[in-house]
PDB file of C-alpha atoms in Angstrom:
ATOM      1  CA  MET I1389      78.771 110.677 115.219  1.00 70.00           C
ATOM      2  CA  MET I1390      81.653 109.722 112.919  1.00 76.00           C
ATOM      3  CA  LYS I1391      81.805 106.327 111.252  1.00 88.00           C
ATOM      4  CA  LYS I1392      84.638 104.353 112.879  1.00 95.00           C
ATOM      5  CA  CYS I1393      87.297 102.236 111.197  1.00 97.00           C
ATOM      6  CA  LEU I1394      89.701  99.907 113.011  1.00 96.00           C
ATOM      7  CA  ILE I1395      92.946  99.162 111.173  1.00 97.00           C
ATOM      8  CA  PHE I1396      95.449  96.508 112.222  1.00 95.00           C
ATOM      9  CA  SER I1397      99.028  96.659 110.909  1.00 93.00           C
ATOM     10  CA  ALA I1398     102.002  94.414 111.624  1.00 90.00           C
ATOM     11  CA  GLY I1399     103.742  96.431 114.380  1.00 85.00           C
ATOM     12  CA  ASP I1400     103.524  95.733 118.109  1.00 87.00           C
ATOM     13  CA  PHE I1401     100.229  94.453 119.539  1.00 84.00           C
ATOM     14  CA  SER I1402      99.805  92.811 122.936  1.00 76.00           C
ATOM     15  CA  HIS I1403      97.137  90.502 124.320  1.00 70.00           C
ATOM     16  CA  ALA I1404      96.357  93.225 126.875  1.00 66.00           C
ATOM     17  CA  GLN I1405      95.278  95.494 124.007  1.00 71.00           C
ATOM     18  CA  LYS I1406      92.321  93.245 123.210  1.00 66.00           C
ATOM     19  CA  GLU I1407      90.393  95.332 125.763  1.00 69.00           C
ATOM     20  CA  GLN I1408      91.019  98.441 123.622  1.00 70.00           C
ATOM     21  CA  VAL I1409      89.456  96.810 120.570  1.00 78.00           C
ATOM     22  CA  GLU I1410      85.842  97.928 120.741  1.00 78.00           C
ATOM     23  CA  ARG I1411      83.910  97.027 117.610  1.00 80.00           C
ATOM     24  CA  THR I1412      80.288  97.756 116.835  1.00 81.00           C
ATOM     25  CA  LYS I1413      78.371  96.247 113.938  1.00 86.00           C
ATOM     26  CA  ASP I1414      78.710  99.482 111.951  1.00 91.00           C
ATOM     27  CA  ASP I1415      82.506  99.662 112.269  1.00 93.00           C
ATOM     28  CA  LEU I1416      84.781  98.834 109.370  1.00 97.00           C
ATOM     29  CA  VAL I1417      87.745  96.580 110.211  1.00 97.00           C
ATOM     30  CA  ILE I1418      90.744  96.388 107.902  1.00 98.00           C
ATOM     31  CA  ALA I1419      93.784  94.160 108.361  1.00 97.00           C
ATOM     32  CA  CYS I1420      96.923  95.369 106.610  1.00 96.00           C
ATOM     33  CA  ASP I1421      99.072  92.460 105.483  1.00 93.00           C
ATOM     34  CA  ALA I1422     100.485  90.640 108.551  1.00 91.00           C
ATOM     35  CA  GLY I1423      98.265  92.802 110.778  1.00 93.00           C
ATOM     36  CA  PHE I1424      95.753  90.031 110.057  1.00 96.00           C
ATOM     37  CA  ALA I1425      97.520  88.070 112.824  1.00 93.00           C
ATOM     38  CA  HIS I1426      96.515  90.789 115.322  1.00 92.00           C
ATOM     39  CA  CYS I1427      92.886  90.496 114.198  1.00 92.00           C
ATOM     40  CA  ILE I1428      93.037  86.784 114.926  1.00 91.00           C
ATOM     41  CA  CYS I1429      94.583  87.528 118.347  1.00 87.00           C
ATOM     42  CA  ALA I1430      91.762  89.995 119.098  1.00 88.00           C
ATOM     43  CA  GLY I1431      89.113  87.520 117.940  1.00 89.00           C
ATOM     44  CA  ILE I1432      87.988  89.754 115.074  1.00 91.00           C
ATOM     45  CA  THR I1433      87.313  88.858 111.466  1.00 95.00           C
ATOM     46  CA  PRO I1434      88.213  91.850 109.303  1.00 97.00           C
ATOM     47  CA  ASP I1435      85.926  93.200 106.617  1.00 98.00           C
ATOM     48  CA  TYR I1436      88.916  93.635 104.288  1.00 98.00           C
ATOM     49  CA  ILE I1437      92.525  92.509 104.125  1.00 98.00           C
ATOM     50  CA  ILE I1438      94.711  94.959 102.232  1.00 98.00           C
ATOM     51  CA  GLY I1439      98.389  94.763 101.388  1.00 95.00           C
ATOM     52  CA  ASP I1440     101.248  93.747  99.182  1.00 93.00           C
ATOM     53  CA  PHE I1441     101.535  90.661 101.425  1.00 91.00           C
ATOM     54  CA  ASP I1442     105.302  90.882 101.696  1.00 86.00           C
ATOM     55  CA  SER I1443     105.166  90.211 105.449  1.00 86.00           C
ATOM     56  CA  MET I1444     102.346  87.630 105.481  1.00 87.00           C
ATOM     57  CA  LYS I1445     104.864  84.880 104.722  1.00 83.00           C
ATOM     58  CA  GLU I1446     106.608  85.685 108.024  1.00 84.00           C
ATOM     59  CA  THR I1447     103.504  84.960 110.123  1.00 87.00           C
ATOM     60  CA  ALA I1448     102.676  81.676 111.847  1.00 88.00           C
ATOM     61  CA  LEU I1449     101.357  78.894 109.622  1.00 91.00           C
ATOM     62  CA  VAL I1450      97.945  79.071 111.319  1.00 91.00           C
ATOM     63  CA  VAL I1451      97.690  82.752 110.308  1.00 92.00           C
ATOM     64  CA  GLN I1452      98.709  81.970 106.731  1.00 92.00           C
ATOM     65  CA  GLU I1453      96.078  79.218 106.567  1.00 94.00           C
ATOM     66  CA  ALA I1454      93.402  81.538 107.996  1.00 94.00           C
ATOM     67  CA  PHE I1455      94.380  84.124 105.363  1.00 95.00           C
ATOM     68  CA  ARG I1456      94.071  81.579 102.536  1.00 95.00           C
ATOM     69  CA  SER I1457      90.676  80.528 103.879  1.00 96.00           C
ATOM     70  CA  PHE I1458      89.485  84.158 104.089  1.00 97.00           C
ATOM     71  CA  ARG I1459      90.749  84.856 100.551  1.00 97.00           C
ATOM     72  CA  ASN I1460      88.982  81.755  99.189  1.00 97.00           C
ATOM     73  CA  ARG I1461      85.671  82.679 100.868  1.00 97.00           C
ATOM     74  CA  HIS I1462      85.847  86.436 100.190  1.00 98.00           C
ATOM     75  CA  PRO I1463      88.082  87.125  97.172  1.00 97.00           C
ATOM     76  CA  ASP I1464      86.423  90.525  96.689  1.00 98.00           C
ATOM     77  CA  ARG I1465      87.469  91.590 100.202  1.00 98.00           C
ATOM     78  CA  VAL I1466      91.203  90.987  99.695  1.00 97.00           C
ATOM     79  CA  LEU I1467      92.878  93.931  97.974  1.00 97.00           C
ATOM     80  CA  SER I1468      96.340  93.044  96.682  1.00 95.00           C
ATOM     81  CA  LEU I1469      98.707  95.968  96.246  1.00 94.00           C
ATOM     82  CA  SER I1470     101.956  96.189  94.330  1.00 92.00           C
ATOM     83  CA  VAL I1471     105.153  96.027  96.373  1.00 87.00           C
ATOM     84  CA  ARG I1472     106.257  99.140  94.456  1.00 90.00           C
ATOM     85  CA  LYS I1473     103.899 101.925  95.481  1.00 87.00           C
ATOM     86  CA  ASP I1474     103.889 105.414  96.965  1.00 88.00           C
ATOM     87  CA  ASP I1475     101.700 104.621 100.006  1.00 90.00           C
ATOM     88  CA  THR I1476     102.192 102.088 102.768  1.00 91.00           C
ATOM     89  CA  ASP I1477      99.531  99.401 103.124  1.00 94.00           C
ATOM     90  CA  THR I1478      98.189 101.336 106.122  1.00 95.00           C
ATOM     91  CA  MET I1479      97.961 104.643 104.259  1.00 96.00           C
ATOM     92  CA  PHE I1480      96.162 102.881 101.416  1.00 97.00           C
ATOM     93  CA  ALA I1481      93.728 101.356 103.949  1.00 98.00           C
ATOM     94  CA  VAL I1482      93.008 104.767 105.504  1.00 98.00           C
ATOM     95  CA  LYS I1483      92.366 106.327 102.089  1.00 98.00           C
ATOM     96  CA  PHE I1484      90.155 103.355 101.161  1.00 98.00           C
ATOM     97  CA  ALA I1485      88.095 103.822 104.351  1.00 98.00           C
ATOM     98  CA  MET I1486      87.870 107.591 103.833  1.00 98.00           C
ATOM     99  CA  GLN I1487      86.402 106.959 100.368  1.00 97.00           C
ATOM    100  CA  LYS I1488      83.718 104.895 102.124  1.00 97.00           C
ATOM    101  CA  GLY I1489      82.921 107.814 104.449  1.00 96.00           C
ATOM    102  CA  TYR I1490      84.869 106.815 107.570  1.00 97.00           C
ATOM    103  CA  GLN I1491      86.393 109.666 109.584  1.00 96.00           C
ATOM    104  CA  GLU I1492      87.306 108.102 112.932  1.00 95.00           C
ATOM    105  CA  PHE I1493      90.234 105.698 112.983  1.00 97.00           C
ATOM    106  CA  ARG I1494      91.583 103.398 115.696  1.00 94.00           C
ATOM    107  CA  LEU I1495      94.986 102.166 114.566  1.00 95.00           C
ATOM    108  CA  PHE I1496      96.617  99.082 116.090  1.00 93.00           C
ATOM    109  CA  GLY I1497     100.072  97.627 115.397  1.00 90.00           C
ATOM    110  CA  MET I1498     101.383 100.937 114.100  1.00 90.00           C
ATOM    111  CA  LEU I1499     104.628 101.249 116.087  1.00 89.00           C
ATOM    112  CA  GLY I1500     107.472  98.902 116.946  1.00 78.00           C
ATOM    113  CA  GLY I1501     108.020  95.973 114.690  1.00 71.00           C
ATOM    114  CA  ARG I1502     111.094  95.755 112.522  1.00 72.00           C
ATOM    115  CA  ARG I1503     110.395  98.758 110.264  1.00 74.00           C
ATOM    116  CA  PHE I1504     111.011 102.207 111.754  1.00 80.00           C
ATOM    117  CA  ASP I1505     110.101 103.741 108.395  1.00 82.00           C
ATOM    118  CA  HIS I1506     106.621 102.239 108.730  1.00 80.00           C
ATOM    119  CA  ALA I1507     106.238 103.637 112.263  1.00 86.00           C
ATOM    120  CA  LEU I1508     107.174 107.083 110.961  1.00 90.00           C
ATOM    121  CA  ALA I1509     104.788 106.719 108.012  1.00 91.00           C
ATOM    122  CA  ASN I1510     102.010 105.742 110.425  1.00 90.00           C
ATOM    123  CA  LEU I1511     102.538 108.985 112.351  1.00 93.00           C
ATOM    124  CA  GLN I1512     102.215 110.798 109.020  1.00 95.00           C
ATOM    125  CA  THR I1513      99.002 108.855 108.436  1.00 96.00           C
ATOM    126  CA  LEU I1514      97.576 110.497 111.571  1.00 96.00           C
ATOM    127  CA  LEU I1515      98.374 113.875 110.004  1.00 95.00           C
ATOM    128  CA  LEU I1516      96.526 112.939 106.813  1.00 96.00           C
ATOM    129  CA  ILE I1517      93.476 111.875 108.816  1.00 97.00           C
ATOM    130  CA  ARG I1518      93.479 115.156 110.774  1.00 96.00           C
ATOM    131  CA  HIS I1519      94.049 117.182 107.594  1.00 95.00           C
ATOM    132  CA  HIS I1520      90.782 115.688 106.283  1.00 96.00           C
ATOM    133  CA  ASN I1521      88.970 116.628 109.529  1.00 93.00           C
ATOM    134  CA  GLY I1522      89.023 113.071 110.803  1.00 95.00           C
ATOM    135  CA  ARG I1523      90.130 111.682 114.140  1.00 94.00           C
ATOM    136  CA  GLY I1524      92.900 109.127 114.323  1.00 95.00           C
ATOM    137  CA  THR I1525      94.296 107.347 117.349  1.00 92.00           C
ATOM    138  CA  ILE I1526      97.306 105.040 117.404  1.00 93.00           C
ATOM    139  CA  LEU I1527      96.791 102.542 120.223  1.00 90.00           C
ATOM    140  CA  ASP I1528     100.136 100.969 121.103  1.00 88.00           C
ATOM    141  CA  PRO I1529     101.000  98.696 124.058  1.00 84.00           C
ATOM    142  CA  SER I1530     103.049 101.533 125.592  1.00 83.00           C
ATOM    143  CA  CYS I1531     101.298 104.721 124.428  1.00 84.00           C
ATOM    144  CA  THR I1532      98.353 106.375 122.731  1.00 86.00           C
ATOM    145  CA  ILE I1533      98.980 108.992 120.042  1.00 90.00           C
ATOM    146  CA  GLN I1534      96.595 111.548 118.535  1.00 90.00           C
ATOM    147  CA  ILE I1535      97.011 114.730 116.512  1.00 90.00           C
ATOM    148  CA  ALA I1536      95.330 117.855 117.891  1.00 86.00           C
ATOM    149  CA  LYS I1537      94.709 120.914 115.734  1.00 84.00           C
ATOM    150  CA  ASN I1538      93.315 124.128 117.243  1.00 84.00           C
ATOM    151  CA  GLU I1539      91.233 122.249 119.801  1.00 83.00           C
ATOM    152  CA  THR I1540      90.930 121.428 123.471  1.00 82.00           C
ATOM    153  CA  VAL I1541      91.957 117.914 124.437  1.00 78.00           C
ATOM    154  CA  CYS I1542      90.447 116.359 127.576  1.00 79.00           C
ATOM    155  CA  PHE I1543      91.709 113.312 129.429  1.00 76.00           C
ATOM    156  CA  PRO I1544      90.016 111.228 132.129  1.00 79.00           C
ATOM    157  CA  ALA I1545      90.996 112.146 135.704  1.00 82.00           C
ATOM    158  CA  GLY I1546      94.139 110.340 136.793  1.00 78.00           C
ATOM    159  CA  THR I1547      95.519 109.956 133.272  1.00 76.00           C
ATOM    160  CA  LYS I1548      99.302 110.146 133.177  1.00 70.00           C
ATOM    161  CA  GLY I1549     101.451 110.918 130.198  1.00 70.00           C
ATOM    162  CA  TYR I1550     102.864 113.623 127.978  1.00 71.00           C
ATOM    163  CA  LEU I1551     101.209 116.234 125.858  1.00 68.00           C
TER     164      LEU I1551
END
């Protein structure tokens, strides 16, 4: 069984998605920048908060206060990145988790939002995960996305969608 990592970024996330957030005690949870707000919405405290924090200032004041509180209690679990970097906050988080041995990824808040370039980069992140023999799933309010490579993909009976 692969070690599972849940990553929350700042794209679209709905209250209905809380049902899709299944965390066990062995799972690693990472909030990327303003994706911390989605963790709060889902009732989850992340293990790490990673980002350049350029979008944190755009979140609600209660989220900013919760972030400051988390940072004060766990300064070693907040990884501040430069605004000028080659990887998105999400890509950095995936690589960070891979270094810790995680191979299964559930990605929330990866699409929508105000940055199409980030949505595109998050699709590329799925490719990186698959290239390293991991499994990545983007769970969006309107769709679920996975990368398949030389394998059979099975869906529950009655599932509708596109392949």
